[in-house]
PDB file of C-alpha atoms in Angstrom:
ATOM      1  CA  MET L1494     -30.570-177.867  17.027  1.00 74.00           C
ATOM      2  CA  ALA L1495     -31.599-175.322  19.624  1.00 84.00           C
ATOM      3  CA  GLU L1496     -32.953-176.310  23.021  1.00 87.00           C
ATOM      4  CA  PRO L1497     -36.645-177.317  22.818  1.00 92.00           C
ATOM      5  CA  ALA L1498     -39.147-174.754  24.086  1.00 95.00           C
ATOM      6  CA  ARG L1499     -41.990-175.587  26.459  1.00 97.00           C
ATOM      7  CA  ARG L1500     -43.755-172.234  26.210  1.00 98.00           C
ATOM      8  CA  ILE L1501     -43.754-169.771  23.300  1.00 98.00           C
ATOM      9  CA  LEU L1502     -45.181-166.357  22.451  1.00 98.00           C
ATOM     10  CA  LEU L1503     -46.418-166.120  18.860  1.00 98.00           C
ATOM     11  CA  LYS L1504     -46.492-162.630  17.352  1.00 98.00           C
ATOM     12  CA  LEU L1505     -48.871-162.282  14.386  1.00 96.00           C
ATOM     13  CA  SER L1506     -49.284-159.065  12.450  1.00 93.00           C
ATOM     14  CA  GLY L1507     -52.738-157.837  11.563  1.00 92.00           C
ATOM     15  CA  GLU L1508     -51.633-157.708   7.937  1.00 90.00           C
ATOM     16  CA  ALA L1509     -50.949-161.448   8.052  1.00 89.00           C
ATOM     17  CA  LEU L1510     -54.590-162.062   8.985  1.00 91.00           C
ATOM     18  CA  ALA L1511     -55.702-160.080   5.942  1.00 91.00           C
ATOM     19  CA  GLY L1512     -53.776-162.331   3.545  1.00 88.00           C
ATOM     20  CA  ASP L1513     -53.495-160.721   0.112  1.00 86.00           C
ATOM     21  CA  ALA L1514     -56.242-158.210   0.887  1.00 86.00           C
ATOM     22  CA  GLU L1515     -55.534-154.752   2.268  1.00 80.00           C
ATOM     23  CA  PHE L1516     -58.203-154.905   4.956  1.00 91.00           C
ATOM     24  CA  GLY L1517     -60.114-157.336   7.134  1.00 94.00           C
ATOM     25  CA  PHE L1518     -59.684-161.086   7.406  1.00 95.00           C
ATOM     26  CA  ASP L1519     -58.767-163.859   4.995  1.00 92.00           C
ATOM     27  CA  GLU L1520     -60.698-167.019   5.891  1.00 94.00           C
ATOM     28  CA  ALA L1521     -58.036-169.343   4.507  1.00 93.00           C
ATOM     29  CA  VAL L1522     -55.313-167.632   6.555  1.00 93.00           C
ATOM     30  CA  LEU L1523     -57.398-167.736   9.732  1.00 95.00           C
ATOM     31  CA  ARG L1524     -58.121-171.443   9.284  1.00 95.00           C
ATOM     32  CA  ARG L1525     -54.525-172.308   8.477  1.00 95.00           C
ATOM     33  CA  VAL L1526     -52.943-170.364  11.335  1.00 96.00           C
ATOM     34  CA  ALA L1527     -55.561-171.494  13.852  1.00 97.00           C
ATOM     35  CA  GLY L1528     -54.958-175.062  12.685  1.00 96.00           C
ATOM     36  CA  GLU L1529     -51.202-174.670  13.188  1.00 96.00           C
ATOM     37  CA  VAL L1530     -51.744-173.326  16.694  1.00 97.00           C
ATOM     38  CA  GLY L1531     -54.134-176.189  17.413  1.00 97.00           C
ATOM     39  CA  GLN L1532     -51.622-178.778  16.249  1.00 96.00           C
ATOM     40  CA  ALA L1533     -48.877-177.288  18.419  1.00 97.00           C
ATOM     41  CA  HIS L1534     -51.216-177.027  21.399  1.00 97.00           C
ATOM     42  CA  ARG L1535     -52.290-180.662  21.107  1.00 96.00           C
ATOM     43  CA  GLY L1536     -48.605-181.573  21.036  1.00 96.00           C
ATOM     44  CA  GLY L1537     -48.227-180.107  24.509  1.00 96.00           C
ATOM     45  CA  LEU L1538     -46.822-176.669  23.674  1.00 98.00           C
ATOM     46  CA  GLN L1539     -47.964-173.797  25.877  1.00 98.00           C
ATOM     47  CA  ILE L1540     -48.818-170.802  23.693  1.00 98.00           C
ATOM     48  CA  GLY L1541     -49.299-167.103  24.205  1.00 98.00           C
ATOM     49  CA  ILE L1542     -50.285-164.922  21.260  1.00 98.00           C
ATOM     50  CA  VAL L1543     -50.037-161.208  20.491  1.00 98.00           C
ATOM     51  CA  LEU L1544     -51.808-159.889  17.400  1.00 98.00           C
ATOM     52  CA  GLY L1545     -51.272-156.594  15.635  1.00 96.00           C
ATOM     53  CA  GLY L1546     -54.176-154.517  14.374  1.00 95.00           C
ATOM     54  CA  GLY L1547     -52.927-153.293  11.005  1.00 93.00           C
ATOM     55  CA  ASN L1548     -55.609-155.135   9.047  1.00 93.00           C
ATOM     56  CA  LEU L1549     -58.199-152.918  10.727  1.00 95.00           C
ATOM     57  CA  LEU L1550     -56.394-149.693  11.588  1.00 90.00           C
ATOM     58  CA  ARG L1551     -52.868-148.304  11.779  1.00 83.00           C
ATOM     59  CA  GLY L1552     -52.627-145.650  14.470  1.00 82.00           C
ATOM     60  CA  ALA L1553     -49.501-143.949  13.131  1.00 83.00           C
ATOM     61  CA  ALA L1554     -51.023-143.576   9.656  1.00 86.00           C
ATOM     62  CA  LEU L1555     -54.215-142.129  11.102  1.00 89.00           C
ATOM     63  CA  ALA L1556     -52.264-139.655  13.214  1.00 88.00           C
ATOM     64  CA  GLY L1557     -50.262-138.712  10.135  1.00 89.00           C
ATOM     65  CA  MET L1558     -53.355-137.145   8.588  1.00 91.00           C
ATOM     66  CA  GLY L1559     -53.099-134.368  11.146  1.00 91.00           C
ATOM     67  CA  LEU L1560     -56.709-134.634  12.271  1.00 93.00           C
ATOM     68  CA  VAL L1561     -56.471-137.222  15.060  1.00 95.00           C
ATOM     69  CA  ASN L1562     -54.070-136.897  17.975  1.00 94.00           C
ATOM     70  CA  ARG L1563     -51.334-139.571  18.035  1.00 94.00           C
ATOM     71  CA  VAL L1564     -52.365-140.759  21.504  1.00 95.00           C
ATOM     72  CA  THR L1565     -55.973-141.167  20.364  1.00 95.00           C
ATOM     73  CA  ALA L1566     -54.873-142.901  17.168  1.00 94.00           C
ATOM     74  CA  ASP L1567     -52.713-145.349  19.098  1.00 94.00           C
ATOM     75  CA  GLN L1568     -55.590-146.068  21.473  1.00 95.00           C
ATOM     76  CA  MET L1569     -57.753-146.859  18.461  1.00 95.00           C
ATOM     77  CA  GLY L1570     -55.020-149.182  17.204  1.00 95.00           C
ATOM     78  CA  MET L1571     -54.990-150.982  20.551  1.00 96.00           C
ATOM     79  CA  LEU L1572     -58.727-151.541  20.239  1.00 97.00           C
ATOM     80  CA  ALA L1573     -58.124-153.000  16.765  1.00 97.00           C
ATOM     81  CA  THR L1574     -55.786-155.580  18.325  1.00 97.00           C
ATOM     82  CA  LEU L1575     -58.557-156.487  20.758  1.00 98.00           C
ATOM     83  CA  MET L1576     -60.966-157.034  17.862  1.00 97.00           C
ATOM     84  CA  ASN L1577     -58.427-159.340  16.206  1.00 97.00           C
ATOM     85  CA  ALA L1578     -57.860-161.181  19.478  1.00 98.00           C
ATOM     86  CA  LEU L1579     -61.576-161.863  19.904  1.00 98.00           C
ATOM     87  CA  ALA L1580     -61.848-163.102  16.328  1.00 97.00           C
ATOM     88  CA  PHE L1581     -58.832-165.392  16.660  1.00 97.00           C
ATOM     89  CA  ARG L1582     -60.063-166.777  19.982  1.00 98.00           C
ATOM     90  CA  ASP L1583     -63.248-167.908  18.262  1.00 97.00           C
ATOM     91  CA  CYS L1584     -61.250-169.351  15.352  1.00 97.00           C
ATOM     92  CA  LEU L1585     -59.278-171.443  17.831  1.00 98.00           C
ATOM     93  CA  SER L1586     -62.493-172.684  19.411  1.00 97.00           C
ATOM     94  CA  VAL L1587     -63.512-174.125  16.019  1.00 96.00           C
ATOM     95  CA  PHE L1588     -60.392-176.291  16.253  1.00 95.00           C
ATOM     96  CA  GLY L1589     -61.165-177.315  19.811  1.00 96.00           C
ATOM     97  CA  VAL L1590     -58.477-175.118  21.357  1.00 97.00           C
ATOM     98  CA  PRO L1591     -59.443-173.360  24.618  1.00 98.00           C
ATOM     99  CA  ALA L1592     -58.294-169.745  24.599  1.00 98.00           C
ATOM    100  CA  THR L1593     -58.774-166.653  26.732  1.00 98.00           C
ATOM    101  CA  VAL L1594     -58.286-163.013  25.753  1.00 98.00           C
ATOM    102  CA  LEU L1595     -56.556-160.826  28.339  1.00 98.00           C
ATOM    103  CA  SER L1596     -56.373-157.161  27.455  1.00 98.00           C
ATOM    104  CA  ALA L1597     -54.264-154.216  28.533  1.00 98.00           C
ATOM    105  CA  ILE L1598     -57.499-152.291  27.919  1.00 97.00           C
ATOM    106  CA  PRO L1599     -60.112-154.412  29.724  1.00 96.00           C
ATOM    107  CA  ILE L1600     -63.763-154.087  28.698  1.00 96.00           C
ATOM    108  CA  ALA L1601     -66.409-155.546  30.981  1.00 96.00           C
ATOM    109  CA  GLY L1602     -68.237-158.405  29.312  1.00 95.00           C
ATOM    110  CA  VAL L1603     -65.680-158.542  26.486  1.00 97.00           C
ATOM    111  CA  ALA L1604     -62.174-159.094  27.834  1.00 98.00           C
ATOM    112  CA  GLU L1605     -60.685-159.174  31.307  1.00 97.00           C
ATOM    113  CA  ALA L1606     -57.575-157.250  32.331  1.00 98.00           C
ATOM    114  CA  PHE L1607     -54.159-158.687  31.561  1.00 98.00           C
ATOM    115  CA  SER L1608     -52.029-159.688  34.521  1.00 98.00           C
ATOM    116  CA  ALA L1609     -48.976-161.915  34.540  1.00 98.00           C
ATOM    117  CA  PRO L1610     -50.282-164.217  37.319  1.00 98.00           C
ATOM    118  CA  ARG L1611     -53.591-164.709  35.492  1.00 98.00           C
ATOM    119  CA  ALA L1612     -51.846-165.360  32.170  1.00 98.00           C
ATOM    120  CA  ASN L1613     -49.460-167.892  33.679  1.00 98.00           C
ATOM    121  CA  ALA L1614     -52.266-169.674  35.531  1.00 98.00           C
ATOM    122  CA  LEU L1615     -54.240-170.010  32.296  1.00 98.00           C
ATOM    123  CA  LEU L1616     -51.207-171.330  30.404  1.00 98.00           C
ATOM    124  CA  ASP L1617     -50.528-173.875  33.145  1.00 98.00           C
ATOM    125  CA  ALA L1618     -54.184-174.937  32.909  1.00 98.00           C
ATOM    126  CA  GLY L1619     -53.804-175.712  29.205  1.00 97.00           C
ATOM    127  CA  GLN L1620     -55.314-172.582  27.684  1.00 98.00           C
ATOM    128  CA  VAL L1621     -53.913-170.441  24.913  1.00 98.00           C
ATOM    129  CA  VAL L1622     -53.600-166.860  26.140  1.00 98.00           C
ATOM    130  CA  ILE L1623     -54.183-164.065  23.630  1.00 98.00           C
ATOM    131  CA  ALA L1624     -52.786-160.788  24.984  1.00 98.00           C
ATOM    132  CA  ALA L1625     -54.564-157.818  23.405  1.00 98.00           C
ATOM    133  CA  GLY L1626     -54.397-154.054  23.690  1.00 98.00           C
ATOM    134  CA  GLY L1627     -50.656-153.736  23.148  1.00 97.00           C
ATOM    135  CA  THR L1628     -48.871-152.493  26.248  1.00 97.00           C
ATOM    136  CA  GLY L1629     -51.848-150.303  27.087  1.00 97.00           C
ATOM    137  CA  ASN L1630     -49.762-147.218  26.333  1.00 96.00           C
ATOM    138  CA  PRO L1631     -49.382-145.095  23.174  1.00 95.00           C
ATOM    139  CA  PHE L1632     -46.103-144.918  21.231  1.00 94.00           C
ATOM    140  CA  PHE L1633     -45.293-148.618  21.752  1.00 95.00           C
ATOM    141  CA  THR L1634     -45.577-151.180  18.963  1.00 95.00           C
ATOM    142  CA  THR L1635     -47.156-154.600  19.192  1.00 96.00           C
ATOM    143  CA  ASP L1636     -43.651-156.045  18.693  1.00 97.00           C
ATOM    144  CA  THR L1637     -42.669-154.442  21.987  1.00 98.00           C
ATOM    145  CA  ALA L1638     -45.913-155.688  23.524  1.00 98.00           C
ATOM    146  CA  ALA L1639     -45.125-159.214  22.309  1.00 98.00           C
ATOM    147  CA  CYS L1640     -41.670-159.216  23.906  1.00 98.00           C
ATOM    148  CA  LEU L1641     -43.009-157.698  27.121  1.00 98.00           C
ATOM    149  CA  ARG L1642     -45.808-160.260  27.395  1.00 98.00           C
ATOM    150  CA  ALA L1643     -43.393-163.089  26.576  1.00 98.00           C
ATOM    151  CA  ILE L1644     -41.195-162.066  29.496  1.00 98.00           C
ATOM    152  CA  GLU L1645     -44.205-161.764  31.806  1.00 98.00           C
ATOM    153  CA  MET L1646     -45.449-165.200  30.700  1.00 98.00           C
ATOM    154  CA  ASN L1647     -42.016-166.790  31.197  1.00 98.00           C
ATOM    155  CA  ALA L1648     -41.910-167.831  27.543  1.00 98.00           C
ATOM    156  CA  ASP L1649     -38.821-169.604  26.263  1.00 98.00           C
ATOM    157  CA  LEU L1650     -39.073-168.054  22.834  1.00 97.00           C
ATOM    158  CA  VAL L1651     -40.802-165.385  20.749  1.00 98.00           C
ATOM    159  CA  LEU L1652     -41.879-166.502  17.289  1.00 98.00           C
ATOM    160  CA  LYS L1653     -42.504-163.621  14.897  1.00 97.00           C
ATOM    161  CA  ALA L1654     -44.527-164.729  11.872  1.00 95.00           C
ATOM    162  CA  THR L1655     -43.790-162.864   8.636  1.00 90.00           C
ATOM    163  CA  LYS L1656     -44.311-163.315   4.912  1.00 86.00           C
ATOM    164  CA  VAL L1657     -40.644-164.173   4.264  1.00 88.00           C
ATOM    165  CA  ASP L1658     -38.491-167.047   5.496  1.00 92.00           C
ATOM    166  CA  GLY L1659     -36.330-165.063   7.883  1.00 94.00           C
ATOM    167  CA  VAL L1660     -34.333-161.877   8.218  1.00 95.00           C
ATOM    168  CA  TYR L1661     -32.513-160.503   5.164  1.00 94.00           C
ATOM    169  CA  SER L1662     -29.847-157.836   4.726  1.00 92.00           C
ATOM    170  CA  ALA L1663     -32.278-155.998   2.427  1.00 89.00           C
ATOM    171  CA  ASP L1664     -35.790-156.449   1.085  1.00 87.00           C
ATOM    172  CA  PRO L1665     -35.517-159.701  -0.937  1.00 87.00           C
ATOM    173  CA  ALA L1666     -38.440-158.608  -3.130  1.00 83.00           C
ATOM    174  CA  ARG L1667     -36.433-155.589  -4.267  1.00 88.00           C
ATOM    175  CA  ASP L1668     -32.845-156.809  -4.002  1.00 90.00           C
ATOM    176  CA  PRO L1669     -32.092-160.270  -5.480  1.00 87.00           C
ATOM    177  CA  ALA L1670     -28.656-160.121  -3.831  1.00 90.00           C
ATOM    178  CA  ALA L1671     -30.107-159.735  -0.339  1.00 92.00           C
ATOM    179  CA  GLN L1672     -28.430-162.051   2.165  1.00 93.00           C
ATOM    180  CA  ARG L1673     -30.572-164.274   4.366  1.00 94.00           C
ATOM    181  CA  PHE L1674     -29.353-164.802   7.912  1.00 96.00           C
ATOM    182  CA  THR L1675     -29.871-168.033   9.841  1.00 95.00           C
ATOM    183  CA  LYS L1676     -28.598-166.546  13.113  1.00 96.00           C
ATOM    184  CA  LEU L1677     -28.079-163.027  14.417  1.00 97.00           C
ATOM    185  CA  SER L1678     -27.213-161.482  17.749  1.00 97.00           C
ATOM    186  CA  TYR L1679     -29.338-158.703  19.209  1.00 97.00           C
ATOM    187  CA  ASP L1680     -26.428-156.305  18.773  1.00 96.00           C
ATOM    188  CA  GLU L1681     -26.028-157.250  15.102  1.00 96.00           C
ATOM    189  CA  VAL L1682     -29.710-156.529  14.483  1.00 96.00           C
ATOM    190  CA  ILE L1683     -29.245-153.098  16.042  1.00 95.00           C
ATOM    191  CA  ALA L1684     -25.891-152.336  14.358  1.00 95.00           C
ATOM    192  CA  ARG L1685     -27.141-153.357  10.903  1.00 93.00           C
ATOM    193  CA  ASP L1686     -30.437-151.488  11.445  1.00 92.00           C
ATOM    194  CA  LEU L1687     -32.321-154.545  10.156  1.00 93.00           C
ATOM    195  CA  ARG L1688     -35.645-153.347  11.597  1.00 87.00           C
ATOM    196  CA  VAL L1689     -37.094-156.815  12.003  1.00 91.00           C
ATOM    197  CA  MET L1690     -38.546-155.452  15.247  1.00 94.00           C
ATOM    198  CA  ASP L1691     -38.383-151.971  16.703  1.00 93.00           C
ATOM    199  CA  LEU L1692     -35.404-151.028  18.859  1.00 95.00           C
ATOM    200  CA  THR L1693     -37.354-151.173  22.129  1.00 96.00           C
ATOM    201  CA  ALA L1694     -38.464-154.766  21.448  1.00 97.00           C
ATOM    202  CA  ILE L1695     -34.922-155.888  20.553  1.00 97.00           C
ATOM    203  CA  CYS L1696     -33.370-154.216  23.608  1.00 96.00           C
ATOM    204  CA  LEU L1697     -36.058-155.642  25.901  1.00 97.00           C
ATOM    205  CA  SER L1698     -35.384-159.130  24.544  1.00 97.00           C
ATOM    206  CA  ARG L1699     -31.624-158.692  24.808  1.00 97.00           C
ATOM    207  CA  ASP L1700     -31.801-157.467  28.399  1.00 97.00           C
ATOM    208  CA  ASN L1701     -33.941-160.468  29.376  1.00 97.00           C
ATOM    209  CA  ALA L1702     -32.126-163.103  27.270  1.00 97.00           C
ATOM    210  CA  LEU L1703     -35.305-163.833  25.309  1.00 98.00           C
ATOM    211  CA  PRO L1704     -34.579-165.499  21.938  1.00 97.00           C
ATOM    212  CA  ILE L1705     -36.604-164.476  18.870  1.00 98.00           C
ATOM    213  CA  VAL L1706     -37.228-166.570  15.760  1.00 98.00           C
ATOM    214  CA  VAL L1707     -38.464-164.832  12.618  1.00 97.00           C
ATOM    215  CA  PHE L1708     -40.131-167.294  10.259  1.00 96.00           C
ATOM    216  CA  ASP L1709     -42.456-167.663   7.283  1.00 93.00           C
ATOM    217  CA  ILE L1710     -46.065-167.993   8.380  1.00 90.00           C
ATOM    218  CA  ASP L1711     -46.730-170.285   5.393  1.00 90.00           C
ATOM    219  CA  THR L1712     -44.257-172.945   6.586  1.00 92.00           C
ATOM    220  CA  VAL L1713     -46.230-176.079   7.455  1.00 92.00           C
ATOM    221  CA  GLY L1714     -45.813-177.180  11.067  1.00 94.00           C
ATOM    222  CA  ALA L1715     -43.536-174.241  11.838  1.00 95.00           C
ATOM    223  CA  LEU L1716     -44.627-173.708  15.447  1.00 96.00           C
ATOM    224  CA  THR L1717     -44.086-177.320  16.431  1.00 96.00           C
ATOM    225  CA  ARG L1718     -40.839-177.615  14.484  1.00 96.00           C
ATOM    226  CA  ILE L1719     -39.276-174.411  15.840  1.00 96.00           C
ATOM    227  CA  ALA L1720     -40.354-175.204  19.404  1.00 95.00           C
ATOM    228  CA  ALA L1721     -38.703-178.626  19.021  1.00 95.00           C
ATOM    229  CA  GLY L1722     -35.413-176.889  18.163  1.00 95.00           C
ATOM    230  CA  GLU L1723     -35.401-177.178  14.374  1.00 95.00           C
ATOM    231  CA  ALA L1724     -33.518-174.380  12.614  1.00 93.00           C
ATOM    232  CA  LEU L1725     -36.237-172.602  10.645  1.00 94.00           C
ATOM    233  CA  GLY L1726     -36.161-168.919   9.770  1.00 95.00           C
ATOM    234  CA  THR L1727     -33.703-166.643  11.564  1.00 97.00           C
ATOM    235  CA  ARG L1728     -32.875-167.007  15.247  1.00 97.00           C
ATOM    236  CA  ILE L1729     -31.900-163.873  17.189  1.00 97.00           C
ATOM    237  CA  GLU L1730     -30.187-164.318  20.537  1.00 96.00           C
ATOM    238  CA  ALA L1731     -27.167-163.175  22.538  1.00 92.00           C
ATOM    239  CA  HIS L1732     -24.546-164.829  20.323  1.00 80.00           C
ATOM    240  CA  ALA L1733     -25.025-165.597  16.640  1.00 63.00           C
TER     241      ALA L1733
END
C-alpha cells in the first residue's frame, strides 16, 4: 500500500471523453467519470483536473497539413481544452460537485486566469479545480500541463486515466506477450522509451518527486481507491 493522498491531479484525455466515437462527447462516459469524481470529492479528496482536447481538435495533426502554423494550431488545441473544461464543469454540477475552471488563456465572462494561489484557495475551499488551456504555450502537451499544474497545486499524486490497466512494455492490443508493469521509476520510463507521457512531463515529475499512477478509466472507484493507497494500474516514482 502506498501512502494515502489528500490532493490529486486527474489527467483525462479528450479522446477518453469521446468514448468509442472519433469526435465529440460520449454521454455515458461523461456521466460515469463525473460520478467517479463526485464520489471521490464527497469522500474528502481534493481534486484538480486537466483535460486534453483531442476529441475536438489535435493541434499537431492540423499543423501537419501544412496550411496552419504550428503555433496557431497549438493555440487552437488549447482552446479545445477550455471547451472540454467548461463542459466537464457543468457535468460535475449535475452531480452536486462545485467546480471552477481556471485557464492559462483567460477569456472574460468565460474563464478566469489560472494562478497557483487562486487554485490552491479554491481546493482548500472544497472546489474541484479544472485547469484549462494547457501551459498557455505552444509545443507543450497536456501531459506536461498536468504535471506542471499538479506541482503548482501541491498535489500528492498525478492520476493519468487511459483505456488500459497500466503501462505495458508494448501495445497489448498488438502484442499478446506485452509485459504489464505494476511499478516503474522515472528513469526506467525514459530508458525503455515507454512513452506513457512525454519526456518533459516525466522529467518535471522526477525533478519534483511527483508520483504518477496510470490506470484504466473504466475501473470502478479508481480515484478513491488509488488515493487511499491501493495498488491499481502502474505507479511511477523515484524507485520502482
